[in-house]
Coordinates of C-alpha atoms in Angstrom, one line a residue:
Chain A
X1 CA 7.1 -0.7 9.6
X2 CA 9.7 -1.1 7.5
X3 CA 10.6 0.6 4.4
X4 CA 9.7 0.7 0.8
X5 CA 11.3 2.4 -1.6
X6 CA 11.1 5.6 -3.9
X7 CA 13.0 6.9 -7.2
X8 CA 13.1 10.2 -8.2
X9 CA 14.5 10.8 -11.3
X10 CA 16.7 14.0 -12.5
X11 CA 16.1 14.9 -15.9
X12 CA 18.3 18.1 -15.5
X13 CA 22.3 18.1 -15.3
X14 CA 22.7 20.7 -12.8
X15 CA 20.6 18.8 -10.4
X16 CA 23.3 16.0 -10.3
X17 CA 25.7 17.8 -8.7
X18 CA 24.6 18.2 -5.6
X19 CA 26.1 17.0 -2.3
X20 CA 25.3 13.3 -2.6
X21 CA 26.8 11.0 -1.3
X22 CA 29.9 8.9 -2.2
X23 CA 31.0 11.4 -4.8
X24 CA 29.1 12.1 -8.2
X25 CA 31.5 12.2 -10.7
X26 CA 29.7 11.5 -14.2
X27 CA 29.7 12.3 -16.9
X28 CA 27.0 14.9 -18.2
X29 CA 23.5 13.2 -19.3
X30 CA 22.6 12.8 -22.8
X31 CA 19.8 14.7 -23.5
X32 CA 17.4 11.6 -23.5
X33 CA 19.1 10.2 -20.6
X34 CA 16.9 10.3 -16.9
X35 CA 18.6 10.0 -14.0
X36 CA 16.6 8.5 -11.1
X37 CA 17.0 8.6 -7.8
X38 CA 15.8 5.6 -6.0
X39 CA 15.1 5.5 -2.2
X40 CA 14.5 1.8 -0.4
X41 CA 15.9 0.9 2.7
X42 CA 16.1 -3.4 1.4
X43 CA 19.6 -3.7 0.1
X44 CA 18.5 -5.9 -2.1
X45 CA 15.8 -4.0 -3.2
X46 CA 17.7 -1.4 -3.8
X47 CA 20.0 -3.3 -5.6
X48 CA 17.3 -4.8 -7.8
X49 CA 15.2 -1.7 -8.9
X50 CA 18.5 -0.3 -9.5
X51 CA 19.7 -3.1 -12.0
X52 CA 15.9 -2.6 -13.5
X53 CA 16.8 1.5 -13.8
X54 CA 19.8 0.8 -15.8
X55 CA 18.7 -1.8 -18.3
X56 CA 16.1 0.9 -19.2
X57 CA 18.6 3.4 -19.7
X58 CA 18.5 5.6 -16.7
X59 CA 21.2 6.5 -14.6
X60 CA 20.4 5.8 -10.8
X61 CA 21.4 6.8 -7.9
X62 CA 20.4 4.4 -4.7
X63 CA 19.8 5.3 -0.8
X64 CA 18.2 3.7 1.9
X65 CA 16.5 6.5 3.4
X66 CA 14.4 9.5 3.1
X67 CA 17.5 11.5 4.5
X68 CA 20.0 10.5 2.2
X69 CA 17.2 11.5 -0.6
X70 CA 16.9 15.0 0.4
X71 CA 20.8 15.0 1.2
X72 CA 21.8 14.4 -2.6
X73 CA 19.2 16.3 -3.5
X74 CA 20.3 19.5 -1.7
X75 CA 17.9 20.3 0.5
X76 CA 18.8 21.3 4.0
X77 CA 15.8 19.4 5.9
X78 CA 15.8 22.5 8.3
X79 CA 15.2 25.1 5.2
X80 CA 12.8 22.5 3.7
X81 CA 9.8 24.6 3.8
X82 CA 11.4 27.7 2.6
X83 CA 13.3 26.0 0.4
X84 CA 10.4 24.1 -1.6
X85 CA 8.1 26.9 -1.9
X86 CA 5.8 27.3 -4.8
X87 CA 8.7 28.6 -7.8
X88 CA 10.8 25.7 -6.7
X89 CA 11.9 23.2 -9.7
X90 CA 11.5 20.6 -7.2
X91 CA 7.8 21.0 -7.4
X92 CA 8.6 19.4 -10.7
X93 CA 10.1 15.8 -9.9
X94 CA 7.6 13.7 -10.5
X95 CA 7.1 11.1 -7.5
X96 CA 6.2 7.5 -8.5
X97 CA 5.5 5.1 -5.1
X98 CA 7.0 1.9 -5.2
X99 CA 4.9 -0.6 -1.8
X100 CA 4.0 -4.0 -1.6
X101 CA 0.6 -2.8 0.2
X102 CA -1.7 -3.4 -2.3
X103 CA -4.8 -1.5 -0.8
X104 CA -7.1 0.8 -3.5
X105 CA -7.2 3.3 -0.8
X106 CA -4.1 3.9 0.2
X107 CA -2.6 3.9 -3.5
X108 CA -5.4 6.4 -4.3
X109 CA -4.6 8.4 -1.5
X110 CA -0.8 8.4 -2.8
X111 CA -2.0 9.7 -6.0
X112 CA -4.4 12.2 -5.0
X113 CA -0.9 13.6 -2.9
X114 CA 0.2 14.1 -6.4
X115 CA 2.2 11.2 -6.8
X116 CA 2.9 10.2 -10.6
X117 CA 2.4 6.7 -10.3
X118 CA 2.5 3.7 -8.2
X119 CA 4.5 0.5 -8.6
X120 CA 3.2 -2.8 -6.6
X121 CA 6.4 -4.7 -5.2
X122 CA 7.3 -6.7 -5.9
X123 CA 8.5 -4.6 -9.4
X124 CA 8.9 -6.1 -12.3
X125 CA 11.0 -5.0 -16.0
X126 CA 7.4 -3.9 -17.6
X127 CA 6.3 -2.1 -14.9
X128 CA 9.7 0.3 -15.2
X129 CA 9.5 0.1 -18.8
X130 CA 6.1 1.5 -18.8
X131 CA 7.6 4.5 -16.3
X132 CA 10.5 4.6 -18.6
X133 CA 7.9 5.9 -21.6
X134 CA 6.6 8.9 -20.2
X135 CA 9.9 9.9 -19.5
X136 CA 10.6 9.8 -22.6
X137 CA 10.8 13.5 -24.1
X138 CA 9.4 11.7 -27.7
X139 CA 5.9 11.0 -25.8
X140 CA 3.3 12.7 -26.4
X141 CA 1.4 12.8 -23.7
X142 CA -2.2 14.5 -22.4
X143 CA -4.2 14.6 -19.2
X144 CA -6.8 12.8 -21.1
X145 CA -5.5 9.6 -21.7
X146 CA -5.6 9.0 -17.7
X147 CA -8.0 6.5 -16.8
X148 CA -9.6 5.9 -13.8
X149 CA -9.4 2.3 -12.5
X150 CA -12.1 -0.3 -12.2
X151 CA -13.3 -0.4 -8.8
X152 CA -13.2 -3.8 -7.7
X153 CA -9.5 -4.3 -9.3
X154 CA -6.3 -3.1 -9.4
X155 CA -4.0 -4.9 -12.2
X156 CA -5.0 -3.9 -15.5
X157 CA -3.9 -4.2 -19.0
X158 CA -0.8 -2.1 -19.8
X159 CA -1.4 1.8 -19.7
X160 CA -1.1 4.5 -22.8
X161 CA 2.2 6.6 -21.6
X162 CA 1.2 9.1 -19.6
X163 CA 1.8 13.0 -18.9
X164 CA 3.6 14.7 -16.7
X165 CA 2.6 18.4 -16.9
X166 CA 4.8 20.2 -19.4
X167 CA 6.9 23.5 -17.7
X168 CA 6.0 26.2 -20.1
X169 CA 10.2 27.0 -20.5
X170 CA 11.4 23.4 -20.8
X171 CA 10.5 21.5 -23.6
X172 CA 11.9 18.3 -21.3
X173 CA 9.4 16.3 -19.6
X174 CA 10.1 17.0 -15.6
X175 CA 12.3 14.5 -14.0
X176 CA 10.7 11.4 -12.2
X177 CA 10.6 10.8 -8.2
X178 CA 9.9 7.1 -7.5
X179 CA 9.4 6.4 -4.0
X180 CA 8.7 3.6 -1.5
X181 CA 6.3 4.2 1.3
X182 CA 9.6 4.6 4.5
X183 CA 9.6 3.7 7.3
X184 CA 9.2 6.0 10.3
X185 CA 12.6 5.9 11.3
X186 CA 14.0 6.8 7.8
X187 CA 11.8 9.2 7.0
X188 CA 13.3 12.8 7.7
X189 CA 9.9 14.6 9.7
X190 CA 8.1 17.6 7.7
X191 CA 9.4 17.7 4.8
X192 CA 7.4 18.2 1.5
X193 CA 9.1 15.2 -0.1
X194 CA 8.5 13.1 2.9
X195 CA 4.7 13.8 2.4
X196 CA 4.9 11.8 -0.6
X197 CA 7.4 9.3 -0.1
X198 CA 5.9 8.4 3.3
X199 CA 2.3 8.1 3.3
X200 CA 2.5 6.0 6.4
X201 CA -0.1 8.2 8.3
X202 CA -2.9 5.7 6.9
X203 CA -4.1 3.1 8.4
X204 CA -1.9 -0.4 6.9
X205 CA -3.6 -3.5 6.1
X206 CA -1.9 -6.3 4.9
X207 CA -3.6 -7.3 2.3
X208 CA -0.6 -8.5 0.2
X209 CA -2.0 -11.8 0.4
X210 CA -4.5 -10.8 -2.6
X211 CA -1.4 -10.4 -4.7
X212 CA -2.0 -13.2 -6.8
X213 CA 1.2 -14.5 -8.5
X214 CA 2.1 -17.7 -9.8
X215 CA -1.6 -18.8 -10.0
X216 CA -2.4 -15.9 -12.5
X217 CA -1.8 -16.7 -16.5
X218 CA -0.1 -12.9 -16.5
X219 CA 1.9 -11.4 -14.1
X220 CA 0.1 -8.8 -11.9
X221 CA 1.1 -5.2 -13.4
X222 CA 1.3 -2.6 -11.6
X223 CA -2.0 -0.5 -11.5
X224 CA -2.4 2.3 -14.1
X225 CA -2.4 5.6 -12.6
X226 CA -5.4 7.2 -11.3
X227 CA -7.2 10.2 -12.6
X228 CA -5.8 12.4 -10.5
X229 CA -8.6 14.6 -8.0
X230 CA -6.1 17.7 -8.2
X231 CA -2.7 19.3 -9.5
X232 CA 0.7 17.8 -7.9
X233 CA 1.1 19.7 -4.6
X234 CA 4.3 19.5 -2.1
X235 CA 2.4 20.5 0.4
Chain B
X1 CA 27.7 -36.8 -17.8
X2 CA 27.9 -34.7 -20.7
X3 CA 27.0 -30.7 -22.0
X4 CA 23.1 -31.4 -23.2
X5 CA 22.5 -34.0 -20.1
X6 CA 24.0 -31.5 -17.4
X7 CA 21.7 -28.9 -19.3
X8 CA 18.7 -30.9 -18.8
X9 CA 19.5 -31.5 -15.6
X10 CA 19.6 -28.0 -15.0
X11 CA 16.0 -27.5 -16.6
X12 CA 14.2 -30.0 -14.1
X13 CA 15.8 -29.1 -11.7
X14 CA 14.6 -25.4 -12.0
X15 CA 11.3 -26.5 -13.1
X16 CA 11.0 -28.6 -10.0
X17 CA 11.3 -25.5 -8.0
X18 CA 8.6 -23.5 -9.4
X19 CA 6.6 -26.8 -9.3
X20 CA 6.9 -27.1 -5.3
X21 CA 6.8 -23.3 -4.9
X22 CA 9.7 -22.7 -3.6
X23 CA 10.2 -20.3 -6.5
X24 CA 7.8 -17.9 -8.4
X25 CA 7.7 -15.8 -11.4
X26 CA 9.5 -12.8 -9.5
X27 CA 12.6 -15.7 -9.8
X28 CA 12.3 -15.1 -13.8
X29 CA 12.1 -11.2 -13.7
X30 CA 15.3 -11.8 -11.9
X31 CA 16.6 -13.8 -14.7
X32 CA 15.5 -11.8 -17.1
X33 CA 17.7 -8.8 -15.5
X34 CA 20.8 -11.5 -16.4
X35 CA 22.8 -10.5 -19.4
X36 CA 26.7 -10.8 -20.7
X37 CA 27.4 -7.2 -19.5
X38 CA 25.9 -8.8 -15.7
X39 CA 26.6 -12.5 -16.0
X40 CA 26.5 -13.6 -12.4
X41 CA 23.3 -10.7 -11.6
X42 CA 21.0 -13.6 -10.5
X43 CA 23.6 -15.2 -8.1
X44 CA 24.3 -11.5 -6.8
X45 CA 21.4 -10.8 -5.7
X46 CA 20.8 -14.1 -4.5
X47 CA 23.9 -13.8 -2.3
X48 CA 22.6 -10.6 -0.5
X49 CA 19.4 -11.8 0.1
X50 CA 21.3 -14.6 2.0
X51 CA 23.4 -12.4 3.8
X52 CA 20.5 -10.1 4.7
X53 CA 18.0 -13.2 5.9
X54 CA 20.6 -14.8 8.0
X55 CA 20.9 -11.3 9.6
X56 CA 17.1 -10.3 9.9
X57 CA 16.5 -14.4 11.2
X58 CA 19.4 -14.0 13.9
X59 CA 17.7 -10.4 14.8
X60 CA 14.2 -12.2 15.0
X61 CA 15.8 -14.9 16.7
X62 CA 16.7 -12.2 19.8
X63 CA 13.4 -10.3 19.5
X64 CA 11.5 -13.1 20.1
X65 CA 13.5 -14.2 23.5
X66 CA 13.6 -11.2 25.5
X67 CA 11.5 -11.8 28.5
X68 CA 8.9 -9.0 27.4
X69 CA 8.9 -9.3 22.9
X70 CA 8.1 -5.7 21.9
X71 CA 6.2 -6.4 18.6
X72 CA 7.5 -3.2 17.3
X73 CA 11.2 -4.4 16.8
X74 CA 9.8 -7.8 15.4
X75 CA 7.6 -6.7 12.8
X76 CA 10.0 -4.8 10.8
X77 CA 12.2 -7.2 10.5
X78 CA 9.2 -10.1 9.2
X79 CA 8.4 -6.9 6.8
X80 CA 11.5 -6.4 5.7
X81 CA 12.3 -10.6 5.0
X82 CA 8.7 -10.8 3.6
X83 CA 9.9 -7.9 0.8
X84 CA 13.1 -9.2 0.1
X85 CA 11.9 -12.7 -0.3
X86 CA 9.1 -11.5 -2.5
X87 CA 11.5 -9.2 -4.5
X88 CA 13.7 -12.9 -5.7
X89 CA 10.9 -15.1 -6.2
X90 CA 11.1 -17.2 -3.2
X91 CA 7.5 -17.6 -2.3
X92 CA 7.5 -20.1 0.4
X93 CA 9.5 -17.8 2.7
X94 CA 7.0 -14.8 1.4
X95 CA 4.2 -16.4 2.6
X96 CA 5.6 -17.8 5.7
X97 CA 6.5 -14.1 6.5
X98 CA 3.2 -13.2 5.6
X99 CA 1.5 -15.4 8.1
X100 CA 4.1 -14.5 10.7
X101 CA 3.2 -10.8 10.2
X102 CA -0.1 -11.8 11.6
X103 CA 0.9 -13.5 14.4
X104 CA 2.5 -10.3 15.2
X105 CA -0.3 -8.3 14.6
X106 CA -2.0 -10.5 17.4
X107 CA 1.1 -9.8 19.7
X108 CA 1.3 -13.9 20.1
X109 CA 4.1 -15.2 21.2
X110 CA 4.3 -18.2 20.8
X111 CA 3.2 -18.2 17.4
X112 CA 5.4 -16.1 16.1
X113 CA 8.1 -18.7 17.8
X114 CA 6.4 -21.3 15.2
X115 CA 6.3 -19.3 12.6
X116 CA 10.1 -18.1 12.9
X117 CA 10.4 -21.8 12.8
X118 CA 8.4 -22.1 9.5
X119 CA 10.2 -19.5 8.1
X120 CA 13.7 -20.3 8.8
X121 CA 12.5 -23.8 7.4
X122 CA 11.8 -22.3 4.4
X123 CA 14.1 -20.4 4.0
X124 CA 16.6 -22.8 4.8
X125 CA 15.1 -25.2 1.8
X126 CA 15.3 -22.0 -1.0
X127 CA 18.8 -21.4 0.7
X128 CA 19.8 -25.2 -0.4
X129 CA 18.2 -25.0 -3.7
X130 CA 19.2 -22.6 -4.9
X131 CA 22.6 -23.4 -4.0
X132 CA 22.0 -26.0 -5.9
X133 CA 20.9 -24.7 -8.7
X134 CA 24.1 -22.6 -9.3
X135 CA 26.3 -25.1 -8.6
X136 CA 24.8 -27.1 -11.7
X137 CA 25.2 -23.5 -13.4
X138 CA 28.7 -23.3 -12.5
X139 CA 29.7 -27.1 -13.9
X140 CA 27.7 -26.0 -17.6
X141 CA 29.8 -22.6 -17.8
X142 CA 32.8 -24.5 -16.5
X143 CA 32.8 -27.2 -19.5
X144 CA 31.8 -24.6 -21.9
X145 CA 28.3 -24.7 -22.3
X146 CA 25.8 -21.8 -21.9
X147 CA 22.8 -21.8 -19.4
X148 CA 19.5 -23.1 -21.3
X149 CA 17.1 -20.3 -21.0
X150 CA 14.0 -21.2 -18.8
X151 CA 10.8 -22.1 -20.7
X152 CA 7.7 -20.5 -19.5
X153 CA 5.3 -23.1 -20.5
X154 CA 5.0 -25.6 -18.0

C-alpha cells in the first residue's frame, strides 16, 4: 500500500537541530512559530501539505518516509526503544494522521493510539487552519470540549480548538506530529513513532468512494477528533 | 481578442471543466494556495503531478505485462495515482483509479488492462486541459491583465 503522509510539528528550537537532512540552517523560531514535520511519500503531496503548512505560518520540514522522520528527528531506530522511554519529550509531539481511508474504525483506532487528530485526504486550507489553532499557545484549550462523533457520520461542522495536554514546566503547547498512514516499505519496523504513523496492521477497506465531494453543498471537513478512550501512549 | 474577452474565455473555460468533472473542488483549494509571493503554485504542482503520472502509468504499463502480474507491485502505484490525482482536483482520473483498485483487489487481469486504459484516458483529457487552461493564463498575464478569480456559484 502505498503511503500517506504525517507532520509532526516542533514547537521547541533545540529540536530543530538535529541531523536532518539537506542541512537545517534557520533561523531560530519565533516564539509563536510551529515547525512541522510532514512525512508523505506523494511528491506532490508532500509538496501541497507543505505549501498548506506555510501559509499558516508554520515552518515545515518534508520527507517521504518514516525513516527520514525519525532521522531528522534524532532517533537512532536501533536505540528507539530506549531512547523513547517514558521521561522522553518525544512523548510530547502530538501525532495528527493525514489518509484518504475514510473508515470510522480505523480513524478511531488511530486516535485511541493517541494520535491528536486525523485529516481525510485529500486536505484542505480549513482543515490545517483548524490544526493551526490548537497550536496556538493563545488557545485555551480543555479535555472537555472533545466531542465524540455521531456514529453514522464522519464530516461535521468545524471543531472548538482543541487541547493538547499541557507539560506542567512548559507553558508552550507540545509540538504537533502529523502523519500519513506509510506504507510498509517506508515505514522503519518497531519503532514507537511508527505505531502511530503506520497503523497499517488493520484491515483496509476502500471505502473512499463515500467521500462525497463535488456533489456536497460544503466541502467534506475533516472529522473532529474523537474523545479519546485513554492518555497518548508511544507504546 | 482583447483583456475582458480572453478573461471570459478563461472563466468558461474553467467552468466547463468542473461542469464535465474533469475537475473538483480540491482544484480550488489548490487555487486558493496561489498568491503574489507563489504566483505559478497552481501550475507547480500541476507539473509534478504530470511528471509523476506519466511515471506511475509507464510503471503500471510494465506491471501489467509481465507474464505472471504480481498485484502487489500494481496496487501501489493505482494508490499512489488515485492520491495524487485526488490531492489536485482531477476527479475523473480519481475515480478511474478508484475502480482500478478493485479490479486489483479481484487480481483480474484483464480488467485492470481496461482500466489502465480508462485511466490513461483520463488522464490524458485533464493533462490537455489543463494545458489549456494555462496557456489562456499565460496570454492574460502576458498582455497585462490579472487572472479573474473563480466564482463558486455555478
Amino acid at each position: 500500500m502505498a503511503s500517506d503522509g504525517g507532520v509532526s510539528c516542533l514547537r521547541r528550537p533545540e529540536m530543530i537541530n538535529v541531523g536532518g537532512i539537506g542541512g537545517m540552517e534557520s533561523p531560530p523560531l519565533d516564539v509563536d512559530e510551529v515547525h512541522v514535520l510532514a512525512v508523505d511519500d506523494s511528491l506532490v503531496d508532500r509538496i501541497f501539505i507543505e505549501r498548506l503548512l506555510r501559509i499558516t505560518s508554520c515552518k515545515v520540514t518534508a520527507v517521504d518516509s518514516g525513516w527520514r522522520a525519525l532521522e531528522f528527528l534524532g532517533i537512532d531506530n536501533e536505540k528507539a526503544s530506549a531512547e523513547l522511554d517514558e521521561s522522553s519529550s518525544f512523548r510530547q509531539v502530538p501525532v495528527v494522521i493525514m489518509s484518504s481511508e475514510n473508515v470510522i474504525t480505523r480513524i478511531d483506532r488511530c486516535l485511541e493510539e493517541g494520535a491528536e487528530d486525523f485529516l481525510l485526504k485529500p486536505v484542505k486550507l480549513a482543515d490545517v487552519k483548524r490544526l493551526r489553532n490548537y497550536l496556538s499557545r493563545d488557545v485555551k484549550l480543555s479535555n472537555g470540549n472533545k466531542r465524540k462523533l455521531p456514529e453514522d457520520s464522519v464530516s461535521v461542522n468545524t471543531s472548538p480548538p482543541l487541547t493538547l495536554s499541557p507539560d506542567s514546566s512548559d507553558s508552550s503547547p507540545p509540538p504537533l506530529l502529523l502523519s500519513s498512514d506509510s506504507s510498509d516499505a517506508s515505514s522503519p519496523p518497531l519503532s514507537p513513532v511508527e505505531s502511530l504513523s503506520s497503523p497499517l496492521s488493520f484491515p483496509l477497506d476502500d471505502e473512499d468512494d463515500d467521500v462525497s465531494t463535488e456533489s456536497s453543498p460544503t466541502p467534506e471537513e475533516s472529522p473532529v477528533r474523537r474523545q479519546k478512550m485513554r492518555s497518548p501512549s508511544l507504546d | 481578442m482583447d483583456l475582458v474577452q480572453m478573461q471570459k474565455s478563461l472563466q468558461d473555460y474553467t467552468k466547463s471543466l468542473f461542469l464535465e468533472g474533469v475537475l473538483d473542488s480540491q482544484f480550488l483549494q489548490l487555487q486558493q494556495l496561489q498568491d503574489e509571493s507563489n504566483p505559478d503554485f497552481v501550475s507547480q504542482v500541476v507539473t509534478l503531478f504530470f511528471q509523476d503520472s506519466d511515471r506511475i502509468l509507464n510503471d503500471l504499463s510494465l506491471s501489467l505485462d509481465q507474464q505472471v502480474v504480481d498485484f502487489k507491485k500494481v496496487d501501489p502505484h493505482v494508490h499512489q495515482l488515485k492520491g495524487s490525482s485526488s490531492s489536485i482536483g482531477a476527479q475523473r482520473v480519481k475515480n478511474a483509479c478508484v475502480v482500478f483498485r478493485n479490479f486489483c483487489e479481484q487480481q483480474n487481469v484483464e480488467a485492470c488492462h481496461r482500466c489502465l486504459q480508462q485511466v490513461k484516458q483520463e488522464y490524458y483529457l485533464v493533462k490537455n486541459r489543463l494545458e489549456t487552461l494555462f496557456k489562456l493564463e499565460q496570454q492574460i498575464v502576458a498582455s497585462g491583465g490579472m487572472i479573474p478569480a473563480m466564482e463558486l456559484g455555478f
